[in-house]
Coordinates of C-alpha atoms in Angstrom, one line a residue:
M1 CA 71.5 -27.3 44.7
T2 CA 71.6 -25.9 41.2
D3 CA 73.8 -23.1 40.0
A4 CA 72.1 -19.7 39.8
P5 CA 71.7 -18.4 36.2
P6 CA 74.3 -15.9 35.2
T7 CA 73.4 -12.2 35.8
P8 CA 72.5 -10.6 32.4
R9 CA 74.9 -8.1 31.1
H10 CA 73.8 -4.5 30.6
T11 CA 74.6 -2.2 27.7
A12 CA 75.9 1.3 28.1
L13 CA 72.3 2.5 27.4
D14 CA 70.7 0.5 30.1
A15 CA 69.8 3.5 32.3
V16 CA 68.3 5.2 29.2
H17 CA 66.0 2.3 28.4
R18 CA 64.8 2.1 32.0
A19 CA 64.1 5.8 32.1
L20 CA 62.0 5.4 28.9
G21 CA 60.0 2.7 30.6
A22 CA 61.2 -0.1 28.3
T23 CA 60.0 -3.7 28.9
M24 CA 63.3 -5.5 29.3
T25 CA 64.1 -9.1 28.5
D26 CA 67.1 -11.5 28.8
F27 CA 68.5 -12.0 25.3
A28 CA 71.6 -14.0 24.7
G29 CA 72.8 -13.1 28.2
W30 CA 72.1 -9.4 27.8
D31 CA 69.3 -7.4 29.5
M32 CA 67.7 -5.8 26.4
P33 CA 64.7 -3.6 25.6
L34 CA 61.9 -5.7 24.2
R35 CA 59.5 -2.8 23.6
Y36 CA 59.0 0.7 24.9
G37 CA 55.2 0.9 24.3
S38 CA 53.4 -0.6 21.3
E39 CA 55.5 -2.9 19.2
R40 CA 53.2 -2.3 16.3
D41 CA 53.7 1.5 16.6
E42 CA 57.5 1.0 16.8
H43 CA 57.3 -1.2 13.7
T44 CA 55.2 1.3 11.8
A45 CA 57.6 4.1 12.8
V46 CA 60.5 2.3 11.1
R47 CA 58.5 1.6 8.0
T48 CA 57.2 5.2 7.6
R49 CA 59.6 7.5 9.6
A50 CA 62.5 6.2 11.8
G51 CA 63.3 4.0 14.7
L52 CA 66.3 4.0 17.1
F53 CA 67.8 0.7 18.3
D54 CA 70.4 -0.3 20.8
L55 CA 72.3 -3.2 19.3
S56 CA 75.2 -3.2 21.7
H57 CA 74.8 -6.9 22.4
M58 CA 76.3 -7.8 19.1
G59 CA 79.8 -9.2 19.1
E60 CA 82.7 -7.3 17.5
I61 CA 85.9 -9.1 16.6
V62 CA 88.8 -7.4 14.9
L63 CA 91.5 -9.1 12.7
T64 CA 94.6 -7.2 11.9
G65 CA 97.9 -8.0 10.1
P66 CA 99.4 -8.6 6.6
Q67 CA 97.4 -11.8 6.2
A68 CA 94.2 -10.8 8.0
G69 CA 92.2 -11.1 4.7
E70 CA 93.7 -14.5 3.9
A71 CA 92.9 -15.7 7.4
L72 CA 89.3 -14.7 6.9
D73 CA 89.2 -16.4 3.5
H74 CA 90.2 -19.6 5.3
A75 CA 87.9 -19.2 8.2
L76 CA 84.7 -18.0 6.5
V77 CA 82.9 -19.1 3.3
G78 CA 83.3 -15.7 1.6
H79 CA 86.2 -14.1 -0.3
L80 CA 87.0 -11.3 2.2
S81 CA 90.5 -10.6 1.0
A82 CA 88.8 -9.2 -2.2
L83 CA 86.7 -6.7 -0.2
A84 CA 87.6 -3.1 -0.8
V85 CA 88.5 -0.8 2.1
G86 CA 85.3 0.8 3.3
R87 CA 83.0 -1.9 2.1
A88 CA 81.1 -4.6 4.0
R89 CA 79.9 -8.1 3.1
Y90 CA 77.3 -10.5 4.5
T91 CA 78.9 -14.0 5.0
M92 CA 78.9 -17.1 7.1
I93 CA 81.2 -19.2 9.3
C94 CA 80.6 -22.9 8.9
D95 CA 81.9 -26.0 10.7
S96 CA 83.8 -28.8 9.0
E97 CA 80.5 -30.5 8.0
G98 CA 79.1 -27.3 6.3
G99 CA 76.7 -26.4 9.2
I100 CA 76.3 -22.7 9.9
L101 CA 77.9 -21.6 13.1
D102 CA 76.8 -18.0 12.5
D103 CA 76.0 -15.4 9.9
L104 CA 78.2 -12.4 10.0
I105 CA 78.8 -8.9 8.5
V106 CA 82.5 -8.2 7.8
Y107 CA 83.8 -4.6 7.3
R108 CA 87.2 -3.9 5.8
L109 CA 88.3 -0.9 7.9
A110 CA 91.9 -0.7 6.4
E111 CA 94.2 -2.7 4.2
Q112 CA 95.2 -4.8 7.1
E113 CA 92.2 -4.5 9.4
F114 CA 88.8 -6.2 9.3
L115 CA 85.8 -5.9 11.7
V116 CA 83.7 -9.0 12.1
V117 CA 80.2 -8.5 13.6
A118 CA 78.7 -11.7 15.1
N119 CA 75.3 -12.4 16.6
A120 CA 75.2 -12.0 20.4
S121 CA 74.4 -15.6 21.0
N122 CA 77.3 -16.9 18.9
A123 CA 80.0 -14.2 19.6
Q124 CA 82.1 -16.5 21.8
V125 CA 81.8 -19.4 19.4
V126 CA 82.9 -17.1 16.5
L127 CA 85.8 -15.6 18.5
D128 CA 87.1 -19.1 19.4
A129 CA 86.8 -20.4 15.9
L130 CA 88.5 -17.3 14.3
T131 CA 91.3 -17.5 16.8
E132 CA 91.9 -21.2 16.0
R133 CA 91.5 -20.8 12.3
A134 CA 93.9 -17.8 12.1
T135 CA 96.7 -20.0 13.4
G136 CA 99.6 -20.1 10.9
F137 CA 98.6 -16.8 9.3
D138 CA 100.3 -13.5 10.0
A139 CA 97.2 -12.1 11.6
A140 CA 96.0 -11.2 15.1
V141 CA 92.4 -11.8 16.4
R142 CA 91.2 -9.3 19.0
D143 CA 88.0 -9.5 21.1
D144 CA 86.5 -6.0 20.8
R145 CA 83.1 -6.7 22.3
D146 CA 83.7 -4.3 25.2
A147 CA 85.2 -1.6 22.9
Y148 CA 81.9 -0.7 21.2
A149 CA 78.4 0.3 21.7
L150 CA 76.2 -0.1 18.6
I151 CA 73.3 2.2 17.9
A152 CA 71.1 1.8 14.8
V153 CA 68.8 4.4 13.2
Q154 CA 66.5 2.8 10.6
G155 CA 63.8 4.1 8.4
P156 CA 63.1 6.4 5.4
R157 CA 63.9 9.5 7.5
S158 CA 67.1 8.2 9.0
A159 CA 69.5 9.8 6.6
G160 CA 67.9 13.2 7.2
I161 CA 68.1 12.8 10.9
L162 CA 71.8 11.7 10.9
K163 CA 73.0 14.3 8.4
G164 CA 72.6 17.2 10.9
L165 CA 74.8 15.3 13.4
T166 CA 77.7 14.1 11.3
D167 CA 80.6 15.3 9.2
A168 CA 80.4 12.1 7.0
D169 CA 79.3 12.1 3.4
L170 CA 76.1 10.1 3.8
D171 CA 75.0 10.7 0.2
G172 CA 78.2 9.0 -1.0
L173 CA 77.9 6.1 1.5
K174 CA 76.7 3.1 -0.4
Y175 CA 74.6 0.2 1.0
Y176 CA 76.9 -2.3 2.8
A177 CA 79.7 0.2 3.2
G178 CA 81.2 2.0 6.2
L179 CA 83.4 5.0 6.9
P180 CA 84.9 6.8 9.9
G181 CA 83.4 10.1 11.0
T182 CA 81.9 11.9 13.9
V183 CA 78.3 11.7 15.2
A184 CA 77.3 14.3 17.8
G185 CA 80.9 15.3 18.1
V186 CA 82.3 11.9 18.9
S187 CA 84.2 9.4 16.8
A188 CA 82.2 6.7 15.1
L189 CA 82.3 4.0 12.4
I190 CA 79.2 4.8 10.3
A191 CA 77.8 1.9 8.4
R192 CA 74.9 1.8 6.0
T193 CA 73.6 -1.6 6.8
G194 CA 70.7 -2.9 8.8
Y195 CA 68.2 -5.7 9.6
T196 CA 64.9 -4.0 8.9
G197 CA 64.5 -3.9 5.1
E198 CA 64.7 0.0 5.3
D199 CA 67.5 2.4 4.6
G200 CA 69.4 3.1 7.8
F201 CA 72.7 3.3 9.6
E202 CA 74.5 1.4 12.3
L203 CA 76.9 3.5 14.5
F204 CA 79.8 1.9 16.3
V205 CA 80.9 4.2 19.1
A206 CA 82.8 4.0 22.4
P207 CA 80.5 2.8 25.2
D208 CA 81.2 6.1 27.1
D209 CA 79.8 8.0 24.1
A210 CA 76.7 6.0 23.6
E211 CA 74.3 8.0 25.7
R212 CA 75.4 11.3 24.1
V213 CA 74.8 9.8 20.6
W214 CA 71.5 8.3 21.6
Q215 CA 70.2 11.6 23.0
A216 CA 71.4 13.6 20.0
L217 CA 69.6 11.3 17.6
T218 CA 66.5 11.4 19.8
E219 CA 66.5 15.3 19.8
A220 CA 67.1 15.5 16.1
G221 CA 64.6 12.7 15.2
T222 CA 61.7 13.3 17.5
P223 CA 60.3 16.2 15.5
V224 CA 60.1 14.0 12.4
G225 CA 58.6 11.0 14.1
L226 CA 61.6 8.9 15.3
V227 CA 60.8 6.6 18.3
P228 CA 63.0 4.2 20.3
C229 CA 62.5 0.6 19.2
G230 CA 63.0 -2.8 20.9
L231 CA 63.9 -6.3 19.8
S232 CA 60.2 -7.3 19.3
C233 CA 59.6 -5.0 16.4
R234 CA 63.1 -5.7 15.0
D235 CA 62.0 -9.3 14.7
T236 CA 58.8 -8.4 12.8
L237 CA 60.7 -6.0 10.6
R238 CA 63.3 -8.6 9.6
L239 CA 60.6 -11.2 9.0
E240 CA 58.8 -9.0 6.6
A241 CA 62.1 -8.3 4.8
G242 CA 62.7 -12.1 4.5
M243 CA 66.0 -11.9 6.5
P244 CA 67.0 -15.1 8.3
L245 CA 67.5 -15.3 12.0
Y246 CA 70.2 -17.6 13.5
G247 CA 68.5 -20.2 15.6
N248 CA 65.3 -20.1 13.5
E249 CA 66.2 -20.2 9.8
L250 CA 70.0 -20.9 10.3
S251 CA 71.7 -23.5 12.5
T252 CA 74.5 -26.0 12.5
D253 CA 72.0 -28.4 11.0
T254 CA 71.6 -26.1 8.0
T255 CA 74.1 -25.4 5.2
P256 CA 74.0 -22.2 3.3
F257 CA 72.5 -24.2 0.4
D258 CA 69.7 -25.5 2.5
A259 CA 68.9 -21.9 3.4
G260 CA 68.9 -20.7 -0.2
L261 CA 72.0 -18.7 0.5
G262 CA 74.5 -20.7 -1.4
R263 CA 75.6 -17.5 -3.2
V264 CA 77.6 -16.4 -0.1
V265 CA 79.9 -19.5 -0.6
K266 CA 82.8 -18.5 -2.8
F267 CA 84.4 -21.7 -4.1
A268 CA 86.5 -19.8 -6.7
K269 CA 88.5 -18.0 -4.1
P270 CA 92.2 -19.0 -3.7
G271 CA 93.1 -21.6 -1.1
D272 CA 91.2 -24.0 1.1
F273 CA 88.6 -23.0 3.6
V274 CA 86.9 -24.7 6.6
G275 CA 83.9 -26.8 5.4
R276 CA 84.8 -26.6 1.7
Q277 CA 84.4 -30.4 0.9
A278 CA 81.2 -30.7 2.8
L279 CA 79.8 -27.5 1.1
E280 CA 80.8 -28.7 -2.4
A281 CA 78.8 -31.9 -1.7
A282 CA 75.9 -29.9 -0.4
A283 CA 76.0 -27.7 -3.6
R284 CA 75.9 -30.8 -5.8
E285 CA 73.1 -32.4 -3.8
A286 CA 71.1 -29.2 -3.9
E287 CA 71.5 -29.0 -7.7
A288 CA 70.5 -32.7 -8.2
R289 CA 67.7 -32.8 -5.7
P290 CA 66.6 -29.5 -4.3
P291 CA 66.3 -29.5 -0.5
R292 CA 63.4 -28.0 1.3
T293 CA 63.2 -24.4 0.3
L294 CA 62.9 -21.4 2.5
T295 CA 59.7 -19.7 1.4
G296 CA 57.1 -17.3 2.5
L297 CA 53.6 -18.0 3.8
V298 CA 50.7 -15.5 4.2
A299 CA 47.7 -16.4 6.2
E300 CA 44.2 -16.4 4.8
G301 CA 42.8 -16.2 8.3
R302 CA 44.0 -14.6 11.5
R303 CA 45.8 -17.3 13.4
V304 CA 49.5 -16.9 13.8
P305 CA 51.9 -19.7 13.1
R306 CA 54.9 -20.2 15.3
A307 CA 58.4 -21.8 14.8
G308 CA 58.1 -25.6 14.7
Y309 CA 54.6 -25.8 13.4
A310 CA 54.1 -28.3 10.6
V311 CA 53.4 -27.1 7.0
V312 CA 50.9 -29.5 5.4
G313 CA 50.3 -30.3 1.7
P314 CA 47.1 -30.9 -0.2
D315 CA 47.1 -34.6 0.7
G316 CA 47.5 -33.9 4.5
S317 CA 51.1 -35.0 4.7
E318 CA 53.8 -32.8 6.3
I319 CA 55.8 -30.9 3.6
G320 CA 57.8 -28.6 5.9
R321 CA 58.2 -26.7 9.1
V322 CA 57.7 -23.1 10.1
T323 CA 60.9 -21.3 11.2
S324 CA 59.5 -17.9 12.1
G325 CA 56.0 -16.5 12.3
A326 CA 54.3 -13.3 13.5
P327 CA 51.5 -10.9 12.7
S328 CA 52.7 -8.5 9.9
P329 CA 51.8 -4.9 10.7
T330 CA 52.6 -3.8 7.2
L331 CA 50.5 -6.6 5.4
G332 CA 47.8 -6.7 8.2
K333 CA 48.0 -10.5 8.1
P334 CA 50.0 -13.3 9.9
I335 CA 53.1 -14.3 7.9
A336 CA 55.7 -17.0 8.3
M337 CA 58.9 -18.3 6.8
A338 CA 59.2 -22.0 6.5
Y339 CA 61.3 -24.7 4.9
V340 CA 59.0 -26.4 2.5
D341 CA 59.5 -29.4 0.1
A342 CA 60.6 -28.0 -3.3
E343 CA 57.6 -29.2 -5.2
H344 CA 55.3 -27.1 -2.9
A345 CA 57.5 -24.1 -2.5
A346 CA 56.7 -22.2 -5.7
P347 CA 54.5 -19.1 -5.2
G348 CA 50.9 -19.9 -5.6
S349 CA 51.3 -23.7 -4.8
P350 CA 47.8 -24.9 -4.1
G351 CA 46.5 -26.6 -1.0
V352 CA 49.2 -25.5 1.5
S353 CA 48.2 -25.1 5.1
V354 CA 49.8 -24.9 8.6
D355 CA 48.8 -27.1 11.4
I356 CA 48.0 -24.7 14.3
R357 CA 47.2 -26.7 17.4
G358 CA 45.4 -29.4 15.4
T359 CA 43.6 -27.2 12.9
R360 CA 44.8 -26.9 9.3
E361 CA 44.8 -23.2 8.5
P362 CA 45.1 -22.3 4.8
Y363 CA 48.2 -20.3 3.8
E364 CA 49.3 -18.7 0.5
V365 CA 52.8 -19.6 -0.7
V366 CA 54.6 -16.4 -1.7
A367 CA 58.1 -15.4 -2.7
L368 CA 60.4 -13.8 -0.2
P369 CA 60.6 -11.0 0.9
F370 CA 57.1 -10.1 2.0
Y371 CA 58.0 -6.4 1.9
R372 CA 60.5 -4.5 -0.2
R373 CA 61.0 -0.8 0.2
E374 CA 60.8 1.6 -2.7
R375 CA 64.3 2.8 -3.7

């Protein structure tokens, strides 16, 4: 006999998704909405109006104490003790060999309090690593995954929708910043972050308040075109915006320098940090001999590349591998991100194709991102 698979967890908005007729899927142990109707329509709504997402599967971990910042400096590759209260930073947690365990967003909520947001699939790994790495620091690590529901409203009309429901100064809230406030009369941490390439907000609320906030946003946003959105369009949105996905572009086999994200590694910060020696070696290697570069590919035809497909050079040899691929609703063509040998990774490099089930399909090499919103 084999063990039965674990029962997927449900977010506080599960009943809402089912009432809306969402197609549900198991994602990182959670039963999550994949789409509510047409994923293309959901994608277009976020690009042109607004979309509403349930992101309650993400993992929230809080560090508190006089040395919480120093503990994070040791545990992560970034300089988090230098983060101002109310600001957020994109960073990574690496293993001792420099491989990426997860990419994270860290918010400094107070002088001695930080909120770390991990990907759902890696939340336990991150929690365990932070707990171990905080040993010896005057800091406490707390698992707050059950303390929050996370709702995102994304798109050019998101600020207008949220303004009527909050007492927070949204005009003064910068990108990658957060502040406490109320939304629909309940307490929330309001963050101006996102994973779509659009302006938008992520709202951390108590699970018991999630349905109230969701319904208030729906009522305020429906007249201006807001629609509920699932994980499927979130993936095409982030792909167009050139944002990496853990498990595709990022893994323990990848260092930040391999991923073209070496800028997040702060060697100048005080003290040692986990993976420092390996990452210093990776930085030197990348400078001396550039690794395969994460780059963009746009199809000349209609066939869609998928993760793992070979990227082929002019002489027919393999020069890389696709990490993510999908039809782009905004461009109207299939697109992909791929790790490609440096000599073929420059925009416009000739003769590049993708092997799609034995057929070499021509692709144009372009700089990332594929889409950048007007600011």
